[in-house]
mmCIF file with all atom_site columns, C-alpha atoms in Angstrom:
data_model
loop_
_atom_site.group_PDB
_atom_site.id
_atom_site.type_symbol
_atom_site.label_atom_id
_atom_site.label_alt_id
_atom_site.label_comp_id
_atom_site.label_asym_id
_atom_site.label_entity_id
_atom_site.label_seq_id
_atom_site.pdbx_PDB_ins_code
_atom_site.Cartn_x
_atom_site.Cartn_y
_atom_site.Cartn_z
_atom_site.occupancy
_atom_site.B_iso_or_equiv
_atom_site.pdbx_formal_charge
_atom_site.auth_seq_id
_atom_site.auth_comp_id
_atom_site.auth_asym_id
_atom_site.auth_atom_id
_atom_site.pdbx_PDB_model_num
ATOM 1   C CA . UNK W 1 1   ? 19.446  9.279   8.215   1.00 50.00 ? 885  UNK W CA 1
ATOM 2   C CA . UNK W 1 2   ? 18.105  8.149   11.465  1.00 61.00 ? 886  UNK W CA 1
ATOM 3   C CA . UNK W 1 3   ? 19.882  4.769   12.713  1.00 70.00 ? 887  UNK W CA 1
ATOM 4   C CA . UNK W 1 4   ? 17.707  2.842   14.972  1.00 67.00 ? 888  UNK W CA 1
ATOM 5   C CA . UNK W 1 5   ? 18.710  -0.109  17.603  1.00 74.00 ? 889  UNK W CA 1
ATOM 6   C CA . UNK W 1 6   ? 17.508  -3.765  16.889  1.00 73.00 ? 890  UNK W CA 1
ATOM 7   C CA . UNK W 1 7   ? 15.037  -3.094  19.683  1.00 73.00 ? 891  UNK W CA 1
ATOM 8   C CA . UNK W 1 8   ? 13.641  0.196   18.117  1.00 68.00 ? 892  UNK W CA 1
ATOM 9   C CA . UNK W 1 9   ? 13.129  -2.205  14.913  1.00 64.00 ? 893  UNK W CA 1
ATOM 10  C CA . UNK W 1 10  ? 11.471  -4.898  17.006  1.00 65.00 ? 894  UNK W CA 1
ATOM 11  C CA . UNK W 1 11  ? 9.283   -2.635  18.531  1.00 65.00 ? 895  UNK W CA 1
ATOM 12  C CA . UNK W 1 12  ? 8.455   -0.685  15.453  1.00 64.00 ? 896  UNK W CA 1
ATOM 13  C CA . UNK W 1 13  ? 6.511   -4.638  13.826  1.00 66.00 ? 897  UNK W CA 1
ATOM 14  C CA . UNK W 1 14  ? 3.734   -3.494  16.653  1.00 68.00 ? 898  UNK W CA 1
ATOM 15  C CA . UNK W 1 15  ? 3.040   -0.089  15.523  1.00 74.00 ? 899  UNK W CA 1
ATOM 16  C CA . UNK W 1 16  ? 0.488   1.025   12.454  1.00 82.00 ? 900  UNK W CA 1
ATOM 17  C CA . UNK W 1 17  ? 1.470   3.163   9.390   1.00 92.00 ? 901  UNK W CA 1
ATOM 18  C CA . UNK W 1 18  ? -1.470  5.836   9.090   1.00 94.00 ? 902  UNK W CA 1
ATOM 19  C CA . UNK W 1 19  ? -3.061  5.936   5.417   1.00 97.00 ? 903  UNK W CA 1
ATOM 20  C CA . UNK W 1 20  ? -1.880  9.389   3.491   1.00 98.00 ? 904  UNK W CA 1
ATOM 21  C CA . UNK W 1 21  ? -5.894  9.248   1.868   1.00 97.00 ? 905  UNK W CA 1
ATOM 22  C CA . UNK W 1 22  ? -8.424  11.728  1.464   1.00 97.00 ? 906  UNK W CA 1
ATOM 23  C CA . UNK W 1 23  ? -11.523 11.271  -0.384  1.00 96.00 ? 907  UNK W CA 1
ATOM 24  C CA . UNK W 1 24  ? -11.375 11.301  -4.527  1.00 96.00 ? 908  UNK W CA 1
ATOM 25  C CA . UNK W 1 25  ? -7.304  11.335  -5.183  1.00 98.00 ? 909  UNK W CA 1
ATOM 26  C CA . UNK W 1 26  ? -6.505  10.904  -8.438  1.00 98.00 ? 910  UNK W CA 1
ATOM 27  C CA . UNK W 1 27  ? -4.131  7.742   -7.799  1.00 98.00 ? 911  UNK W CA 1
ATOM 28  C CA . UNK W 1 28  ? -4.141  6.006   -4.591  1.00 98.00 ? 912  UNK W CA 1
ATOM 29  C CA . UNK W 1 29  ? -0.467  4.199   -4.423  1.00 98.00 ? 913  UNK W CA 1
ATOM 30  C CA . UNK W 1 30  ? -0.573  0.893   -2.261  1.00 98.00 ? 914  UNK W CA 1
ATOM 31  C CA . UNK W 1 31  ? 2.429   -0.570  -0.747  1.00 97.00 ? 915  UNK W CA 1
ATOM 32  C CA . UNK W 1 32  ? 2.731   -4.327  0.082   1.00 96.00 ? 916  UNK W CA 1
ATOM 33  C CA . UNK W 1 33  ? 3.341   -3.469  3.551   1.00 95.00 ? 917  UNK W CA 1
ATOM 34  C CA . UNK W 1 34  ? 5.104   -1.047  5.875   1.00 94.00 ? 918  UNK W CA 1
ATOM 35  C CA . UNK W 1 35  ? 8.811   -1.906  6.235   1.00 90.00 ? 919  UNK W CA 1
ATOM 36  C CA . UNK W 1 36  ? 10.303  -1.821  9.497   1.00 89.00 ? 920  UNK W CA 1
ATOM 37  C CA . UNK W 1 37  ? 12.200  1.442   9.164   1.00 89.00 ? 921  UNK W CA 1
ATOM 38  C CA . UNK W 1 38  ? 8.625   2.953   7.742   1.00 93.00 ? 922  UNK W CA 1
ATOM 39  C CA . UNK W 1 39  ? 6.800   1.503   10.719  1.00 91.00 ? 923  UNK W CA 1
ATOM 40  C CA . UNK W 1 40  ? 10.239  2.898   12.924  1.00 90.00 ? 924  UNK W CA 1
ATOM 41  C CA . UNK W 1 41  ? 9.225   6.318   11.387  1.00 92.00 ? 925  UNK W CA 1
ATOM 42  C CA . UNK W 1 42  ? 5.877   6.471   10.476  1.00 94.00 ? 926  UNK W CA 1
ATOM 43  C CA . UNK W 1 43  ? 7.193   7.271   6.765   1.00 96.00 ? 927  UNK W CA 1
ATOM 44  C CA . UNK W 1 44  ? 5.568   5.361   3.702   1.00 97.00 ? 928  UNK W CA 1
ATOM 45  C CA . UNK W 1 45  ? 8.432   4.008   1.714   1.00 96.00 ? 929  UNK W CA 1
ATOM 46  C CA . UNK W 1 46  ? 11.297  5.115   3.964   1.00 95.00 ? 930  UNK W CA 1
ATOM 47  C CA . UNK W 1 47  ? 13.819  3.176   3.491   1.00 91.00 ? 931  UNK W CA 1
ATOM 48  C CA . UNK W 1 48  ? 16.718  4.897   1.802   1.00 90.00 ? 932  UNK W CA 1
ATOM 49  C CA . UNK W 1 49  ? 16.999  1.916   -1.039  1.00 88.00 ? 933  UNK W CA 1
ATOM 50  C CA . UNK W 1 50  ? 13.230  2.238   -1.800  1.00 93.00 ? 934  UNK W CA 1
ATOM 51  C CA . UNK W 1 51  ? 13.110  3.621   -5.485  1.00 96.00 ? 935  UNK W CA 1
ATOM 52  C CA . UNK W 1 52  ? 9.638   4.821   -4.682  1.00 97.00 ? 936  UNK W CA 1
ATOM 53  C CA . UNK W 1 53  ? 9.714   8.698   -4.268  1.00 98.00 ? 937  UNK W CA 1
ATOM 54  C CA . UNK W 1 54  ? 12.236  9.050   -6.586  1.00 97.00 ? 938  UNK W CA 1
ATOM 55  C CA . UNK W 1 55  ? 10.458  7.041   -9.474  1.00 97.00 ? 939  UNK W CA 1
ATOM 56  C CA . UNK W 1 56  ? 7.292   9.166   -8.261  1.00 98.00 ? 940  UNK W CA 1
ATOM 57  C CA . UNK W 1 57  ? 9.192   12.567  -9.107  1.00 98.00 ? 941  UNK W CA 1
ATOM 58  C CA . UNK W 1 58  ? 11.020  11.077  -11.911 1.00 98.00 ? 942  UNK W CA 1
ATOM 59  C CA . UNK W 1 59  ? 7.780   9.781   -13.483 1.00 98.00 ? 943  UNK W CA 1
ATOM 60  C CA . UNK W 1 60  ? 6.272   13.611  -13.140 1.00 98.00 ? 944  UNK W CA 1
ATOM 61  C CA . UNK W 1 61  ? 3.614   12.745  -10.562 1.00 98.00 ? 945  UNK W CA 1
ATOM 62  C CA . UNK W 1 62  ? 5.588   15.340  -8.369  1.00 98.00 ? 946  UNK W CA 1
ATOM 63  C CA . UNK W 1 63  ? 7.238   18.544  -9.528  1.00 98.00 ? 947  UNK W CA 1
ATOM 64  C CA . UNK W 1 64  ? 10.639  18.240  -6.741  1.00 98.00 ? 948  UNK W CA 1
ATOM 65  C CA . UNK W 1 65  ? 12.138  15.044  -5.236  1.00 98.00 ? 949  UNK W CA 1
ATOM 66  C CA . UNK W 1 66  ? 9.816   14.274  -2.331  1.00 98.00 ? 950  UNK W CA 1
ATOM 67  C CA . UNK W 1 67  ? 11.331  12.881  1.177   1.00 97.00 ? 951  UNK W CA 1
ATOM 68  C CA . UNK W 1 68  ? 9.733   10.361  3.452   1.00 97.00 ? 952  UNK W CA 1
ATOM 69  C CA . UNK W 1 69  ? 8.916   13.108  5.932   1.00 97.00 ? 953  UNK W CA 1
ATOM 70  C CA . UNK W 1 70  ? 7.050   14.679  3.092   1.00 98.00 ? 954  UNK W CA 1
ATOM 71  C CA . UNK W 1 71  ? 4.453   12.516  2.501   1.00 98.00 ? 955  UNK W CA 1
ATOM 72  C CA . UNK W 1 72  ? 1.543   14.661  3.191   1.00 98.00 ? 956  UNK W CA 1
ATOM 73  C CA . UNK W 1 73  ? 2.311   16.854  0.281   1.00 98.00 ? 957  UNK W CA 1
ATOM 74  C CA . UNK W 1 74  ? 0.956   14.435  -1.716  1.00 98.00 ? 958  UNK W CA 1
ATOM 75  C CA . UNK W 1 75  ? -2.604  14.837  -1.168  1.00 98.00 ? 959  UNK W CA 1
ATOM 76  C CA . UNK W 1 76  ? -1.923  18.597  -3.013  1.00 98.00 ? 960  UNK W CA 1
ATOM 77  C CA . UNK W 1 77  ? -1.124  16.741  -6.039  1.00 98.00 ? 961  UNK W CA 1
ATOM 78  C CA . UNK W 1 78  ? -4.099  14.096  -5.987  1.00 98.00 ? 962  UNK W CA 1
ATOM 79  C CA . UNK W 1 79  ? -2.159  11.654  -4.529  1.00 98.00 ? 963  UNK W CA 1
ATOM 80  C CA . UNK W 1 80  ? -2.593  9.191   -1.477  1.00 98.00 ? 964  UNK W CA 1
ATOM 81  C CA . UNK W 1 81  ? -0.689  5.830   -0.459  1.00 98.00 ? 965  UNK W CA 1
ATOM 82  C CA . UNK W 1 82  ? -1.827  2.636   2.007   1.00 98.00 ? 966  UNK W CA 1
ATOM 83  C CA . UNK W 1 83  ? -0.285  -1.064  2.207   1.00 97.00 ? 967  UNK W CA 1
ATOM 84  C CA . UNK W 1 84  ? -2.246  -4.033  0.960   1.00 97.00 ? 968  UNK W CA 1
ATOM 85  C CA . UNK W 1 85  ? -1.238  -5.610  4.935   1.00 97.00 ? 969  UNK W CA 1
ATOM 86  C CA . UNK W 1 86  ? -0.813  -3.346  7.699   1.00 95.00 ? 970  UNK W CA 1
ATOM 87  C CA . UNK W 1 87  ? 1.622   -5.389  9.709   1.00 94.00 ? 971  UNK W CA 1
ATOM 88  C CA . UNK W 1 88  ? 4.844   -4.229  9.901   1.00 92.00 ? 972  UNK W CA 1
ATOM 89  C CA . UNK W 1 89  ? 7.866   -7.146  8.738   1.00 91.00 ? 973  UNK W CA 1
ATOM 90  C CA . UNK W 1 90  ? 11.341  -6.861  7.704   1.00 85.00 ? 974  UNK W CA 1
ATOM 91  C CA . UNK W 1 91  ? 10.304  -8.320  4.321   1.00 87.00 ? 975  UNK W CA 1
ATOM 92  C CA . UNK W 1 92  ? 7.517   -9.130  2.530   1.00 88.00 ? 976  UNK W CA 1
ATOM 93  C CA . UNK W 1 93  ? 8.002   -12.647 2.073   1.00 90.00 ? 977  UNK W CA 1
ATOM 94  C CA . UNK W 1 94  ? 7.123   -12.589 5.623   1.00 93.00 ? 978  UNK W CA 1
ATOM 95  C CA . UNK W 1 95  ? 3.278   -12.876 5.110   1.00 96.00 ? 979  UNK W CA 1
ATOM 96  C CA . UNK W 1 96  ? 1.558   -15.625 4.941   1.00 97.00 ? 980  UNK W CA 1
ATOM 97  C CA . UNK W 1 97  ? -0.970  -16.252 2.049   1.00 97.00 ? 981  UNK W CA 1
ATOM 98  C CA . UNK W 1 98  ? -4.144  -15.316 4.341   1.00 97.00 ? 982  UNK W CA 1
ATOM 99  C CA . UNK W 1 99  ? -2.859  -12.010 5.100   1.00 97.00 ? 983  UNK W CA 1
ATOM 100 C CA . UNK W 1 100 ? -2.431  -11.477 1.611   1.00 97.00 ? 984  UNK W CA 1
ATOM 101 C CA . UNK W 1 101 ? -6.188  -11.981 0.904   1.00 98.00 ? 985  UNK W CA 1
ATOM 102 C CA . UNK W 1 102 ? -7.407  -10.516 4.038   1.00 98.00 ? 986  UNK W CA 1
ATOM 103 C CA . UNK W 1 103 ? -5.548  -6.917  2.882   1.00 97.00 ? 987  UNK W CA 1
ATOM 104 C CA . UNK W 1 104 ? -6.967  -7.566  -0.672  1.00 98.00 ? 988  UNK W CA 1
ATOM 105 C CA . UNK W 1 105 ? -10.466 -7.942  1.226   1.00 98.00 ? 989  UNK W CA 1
ATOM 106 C CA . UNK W 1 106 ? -9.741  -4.851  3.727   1.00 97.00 ? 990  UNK W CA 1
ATOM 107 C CA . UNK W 1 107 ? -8.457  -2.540  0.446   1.00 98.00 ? 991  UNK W CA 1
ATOM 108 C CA . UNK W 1 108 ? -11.456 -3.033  -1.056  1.00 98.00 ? 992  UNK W CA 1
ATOM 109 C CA . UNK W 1 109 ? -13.393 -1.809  1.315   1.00 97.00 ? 993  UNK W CA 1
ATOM 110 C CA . UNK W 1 110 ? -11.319 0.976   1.294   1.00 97.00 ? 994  UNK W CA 1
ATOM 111 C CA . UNK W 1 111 ? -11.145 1.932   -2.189  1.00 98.00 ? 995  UNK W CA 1
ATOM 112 C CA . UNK W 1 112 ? -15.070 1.617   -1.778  1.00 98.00 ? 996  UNK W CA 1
ATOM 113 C CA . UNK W 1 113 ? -15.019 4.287   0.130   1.00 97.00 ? 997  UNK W CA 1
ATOM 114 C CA . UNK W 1 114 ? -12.036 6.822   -0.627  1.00 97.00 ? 998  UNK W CA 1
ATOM 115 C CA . UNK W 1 115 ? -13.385 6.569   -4.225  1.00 98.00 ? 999  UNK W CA 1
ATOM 116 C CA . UNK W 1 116 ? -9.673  7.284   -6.344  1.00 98.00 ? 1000 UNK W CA 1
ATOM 117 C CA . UNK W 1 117 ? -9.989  7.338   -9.897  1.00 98.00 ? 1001 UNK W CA 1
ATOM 118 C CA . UNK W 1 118 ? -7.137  5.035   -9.610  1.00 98.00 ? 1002 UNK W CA 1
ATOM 119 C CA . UNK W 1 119 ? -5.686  2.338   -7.356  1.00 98.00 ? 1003 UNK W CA 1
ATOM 120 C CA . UNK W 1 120 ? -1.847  1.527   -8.083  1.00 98.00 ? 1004 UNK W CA 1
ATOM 121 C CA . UNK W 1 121 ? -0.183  -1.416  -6.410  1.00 98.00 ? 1005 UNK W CA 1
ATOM 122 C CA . UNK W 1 122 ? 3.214   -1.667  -6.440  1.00 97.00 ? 1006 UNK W CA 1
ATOM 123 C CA . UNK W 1 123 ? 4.400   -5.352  -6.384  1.00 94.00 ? 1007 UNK W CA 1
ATOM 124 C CA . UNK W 1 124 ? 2.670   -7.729  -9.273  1.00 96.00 ? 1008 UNK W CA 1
ATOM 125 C CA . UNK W 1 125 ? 3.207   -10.650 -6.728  1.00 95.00 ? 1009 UNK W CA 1
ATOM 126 C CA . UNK W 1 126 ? 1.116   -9.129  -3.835  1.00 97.00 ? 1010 UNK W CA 1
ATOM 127 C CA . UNK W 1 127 ? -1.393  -7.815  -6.408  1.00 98.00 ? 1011 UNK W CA 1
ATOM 128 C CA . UNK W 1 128 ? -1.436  -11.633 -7.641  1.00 98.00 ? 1012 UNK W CA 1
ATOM 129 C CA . UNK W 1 129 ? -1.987  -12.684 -3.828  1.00 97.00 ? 1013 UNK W CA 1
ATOM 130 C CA . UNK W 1 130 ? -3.997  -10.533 -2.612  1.00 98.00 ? 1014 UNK W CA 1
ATOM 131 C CA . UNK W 1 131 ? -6.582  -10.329 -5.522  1.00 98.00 ? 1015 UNK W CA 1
ATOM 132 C CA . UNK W 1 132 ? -6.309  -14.524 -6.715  1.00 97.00 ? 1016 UNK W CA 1
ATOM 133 C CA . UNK W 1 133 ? -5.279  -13.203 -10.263 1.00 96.00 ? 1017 UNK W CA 1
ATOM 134 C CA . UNK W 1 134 ? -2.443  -15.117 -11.095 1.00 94.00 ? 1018 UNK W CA 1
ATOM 135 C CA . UNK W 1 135 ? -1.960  -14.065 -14.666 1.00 95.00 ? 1019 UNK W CA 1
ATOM 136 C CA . UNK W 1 136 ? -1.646  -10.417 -13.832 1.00 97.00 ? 1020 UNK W CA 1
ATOM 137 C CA . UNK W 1 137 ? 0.998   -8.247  -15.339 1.00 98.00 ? 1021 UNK W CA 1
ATOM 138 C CA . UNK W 1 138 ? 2.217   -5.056  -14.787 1.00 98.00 ? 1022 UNK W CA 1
ATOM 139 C CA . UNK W 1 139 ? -0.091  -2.624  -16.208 1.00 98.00 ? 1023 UNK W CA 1
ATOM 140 C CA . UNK W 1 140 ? -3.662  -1.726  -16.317 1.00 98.00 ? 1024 UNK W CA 1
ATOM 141 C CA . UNK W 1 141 ? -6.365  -4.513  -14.870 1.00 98.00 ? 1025 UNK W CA 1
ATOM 142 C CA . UNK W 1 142 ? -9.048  -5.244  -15.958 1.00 96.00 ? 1026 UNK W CA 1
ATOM 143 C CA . UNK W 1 143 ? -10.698 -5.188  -12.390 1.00 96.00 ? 1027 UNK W CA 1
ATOM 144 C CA . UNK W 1 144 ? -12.299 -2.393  -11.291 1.00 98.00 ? 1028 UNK W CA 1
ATOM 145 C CA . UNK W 1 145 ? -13.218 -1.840  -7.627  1.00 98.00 ? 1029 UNK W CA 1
ATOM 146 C CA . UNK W 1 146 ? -16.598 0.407   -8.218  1.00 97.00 ? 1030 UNK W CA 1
ATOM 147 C CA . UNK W 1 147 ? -15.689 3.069   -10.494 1.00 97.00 ? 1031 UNK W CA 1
ATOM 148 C CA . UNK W 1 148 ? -11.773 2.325   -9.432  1.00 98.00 ? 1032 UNK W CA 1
ATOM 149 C CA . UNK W 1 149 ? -10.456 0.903   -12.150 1.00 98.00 ? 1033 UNK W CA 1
ATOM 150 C CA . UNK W 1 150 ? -6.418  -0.518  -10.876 1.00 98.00 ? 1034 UNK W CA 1
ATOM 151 C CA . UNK W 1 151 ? -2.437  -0.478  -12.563 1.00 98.00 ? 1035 UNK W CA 1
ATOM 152 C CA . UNK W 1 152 ? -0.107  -2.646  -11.440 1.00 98.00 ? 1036 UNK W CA 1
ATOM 153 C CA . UNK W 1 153 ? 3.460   -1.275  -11.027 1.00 98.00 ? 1037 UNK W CA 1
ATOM 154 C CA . UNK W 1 154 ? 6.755   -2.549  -9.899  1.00 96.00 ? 1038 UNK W CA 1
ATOM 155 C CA . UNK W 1 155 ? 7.973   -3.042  -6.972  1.00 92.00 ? 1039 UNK W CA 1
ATOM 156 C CA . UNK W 1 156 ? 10.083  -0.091  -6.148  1.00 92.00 ? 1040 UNK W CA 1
ATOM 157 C CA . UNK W 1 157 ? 11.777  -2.123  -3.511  1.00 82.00 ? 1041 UNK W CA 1
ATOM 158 C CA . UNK W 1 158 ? 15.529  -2.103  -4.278  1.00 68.00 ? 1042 UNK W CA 1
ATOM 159 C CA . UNK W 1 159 ? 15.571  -6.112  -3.795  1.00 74.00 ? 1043 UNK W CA 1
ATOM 160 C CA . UNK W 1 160 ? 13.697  -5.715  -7.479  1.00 76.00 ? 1044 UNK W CA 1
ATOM 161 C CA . UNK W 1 161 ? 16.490  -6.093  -9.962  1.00 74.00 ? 1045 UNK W CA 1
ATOM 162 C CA . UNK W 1 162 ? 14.521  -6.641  -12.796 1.00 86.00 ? 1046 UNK W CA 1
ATOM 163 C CA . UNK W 1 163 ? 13.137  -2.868  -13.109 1.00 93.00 ? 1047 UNK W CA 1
ATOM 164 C CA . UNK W 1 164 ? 15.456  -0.204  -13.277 1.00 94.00 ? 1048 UNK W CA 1
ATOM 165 C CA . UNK W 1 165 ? 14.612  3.402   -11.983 1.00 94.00 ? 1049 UNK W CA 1
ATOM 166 C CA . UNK W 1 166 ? 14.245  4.597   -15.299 1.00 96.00 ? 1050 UNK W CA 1
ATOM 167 C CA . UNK W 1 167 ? 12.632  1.687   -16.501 1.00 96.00 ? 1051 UNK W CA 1
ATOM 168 C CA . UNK W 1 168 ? 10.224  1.995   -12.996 1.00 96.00 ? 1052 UNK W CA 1
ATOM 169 C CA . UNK W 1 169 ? 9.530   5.940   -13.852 1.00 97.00 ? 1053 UNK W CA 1
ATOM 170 C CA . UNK W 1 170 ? 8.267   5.388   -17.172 1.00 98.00 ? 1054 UNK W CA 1
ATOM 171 C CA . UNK W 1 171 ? 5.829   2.673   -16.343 1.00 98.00 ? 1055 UNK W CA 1
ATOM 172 C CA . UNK W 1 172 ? 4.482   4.846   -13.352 1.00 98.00 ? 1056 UNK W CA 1
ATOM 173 C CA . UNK W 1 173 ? 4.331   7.759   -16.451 1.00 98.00 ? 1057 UNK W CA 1
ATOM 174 C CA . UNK W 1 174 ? 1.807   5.742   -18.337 1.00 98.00 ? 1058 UNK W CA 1
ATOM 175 C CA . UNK W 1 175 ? -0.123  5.732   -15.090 1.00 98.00 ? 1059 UNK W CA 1
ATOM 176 C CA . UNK W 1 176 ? 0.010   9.306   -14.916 1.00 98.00 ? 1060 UNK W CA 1
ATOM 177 C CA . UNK W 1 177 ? -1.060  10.195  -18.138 1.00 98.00 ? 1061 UNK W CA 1
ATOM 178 C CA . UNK W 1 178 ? -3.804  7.662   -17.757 1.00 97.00 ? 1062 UNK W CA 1
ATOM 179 C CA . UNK W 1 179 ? -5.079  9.257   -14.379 1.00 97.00 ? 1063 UNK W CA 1
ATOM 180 C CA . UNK W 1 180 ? -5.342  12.716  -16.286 1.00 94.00 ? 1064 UNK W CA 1
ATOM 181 C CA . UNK W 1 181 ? -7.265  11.495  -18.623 1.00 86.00 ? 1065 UNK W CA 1
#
């Protein structure tokens, strides 16, 4: 794994994540926001105690154990990711409540256009900020965003204690079978 200096880190809160997003995926995944060790590397879901790619392979939405690196493979399998905020921050619980609903404004717009059959946040918290729908659960919404209809999943952040790998994979199954229907 790549170490990077506290400066490298600093610097890396100015740069932008590109989307991994073509046109008609099957699931678009959306982050909360880039970390600073994505934003370091220009990796959705790098950092090594992110749950994320291996809940994705464990859940069947990828045949092999994906890397970081790898991310563009995922558009072969119908699969895309963005962030609900594009700022770069060491945690989440570093933006504010505006940017919560200005990335819930900006991913609609998105999602407008990109068209996925499905739109899967990961984070029921930033899904509750960003979209004002403070009763939400993990699980399928009842909001659809055109012909988008949206699942919440877990956070696959390894600060989430409450949802186990396992317990993370089989939720993000149920969203797979879902999307092949």
């Amino acid at each position: 794994m790549t170490r990077f200096t506290p400066a490298q880190l600093e610097a890396a809160r100015n740069r932008l994540v590109p989307d991994v997003v073509v046109g008609g995926l099957q699931v678009l995944f959306c982050g909360i926001n880039p970390g600073l060790m994505t934003a370091a590397t220009g990796h959705h879901f790098a950092r090594p105690g992110n749950r994320f790619w291996p809940v994705l392979h464990l859940s069947g939405f990828t045949p092999r154990l994906l890397k970081p690196a790898e991310q563009q493979e995922l558009l072969s399998f119908g699969l895309g990711i963005t962030n609900i905020v594009a700022r770069a921050t060491a945690r989440a619980d570093e933006l504010t409540a505006e940017e919560y609903v200005e990335g819930g404004r900006l991913l609609t717009v998105k999602v407008t256009r990109w068209k996925p059959k499905w739109l899967a946040l990961v984070g029921v918290t930033a899904y509750r900020a960003a979209f004002g729908d403070r009763k939400a659960q993990v699980g399928p919404q009842e909001r659809v965003i055109g012909e988008t209809r949206v699942w919440v999943l877990p956070n696959p952040s390894g600060l989430n204690a409450h949802w186990t790998a396992a317990t993370m994979a089989e939720e993000f199954a149920r969203l797979r079978v879902a999307a092949q229907t």
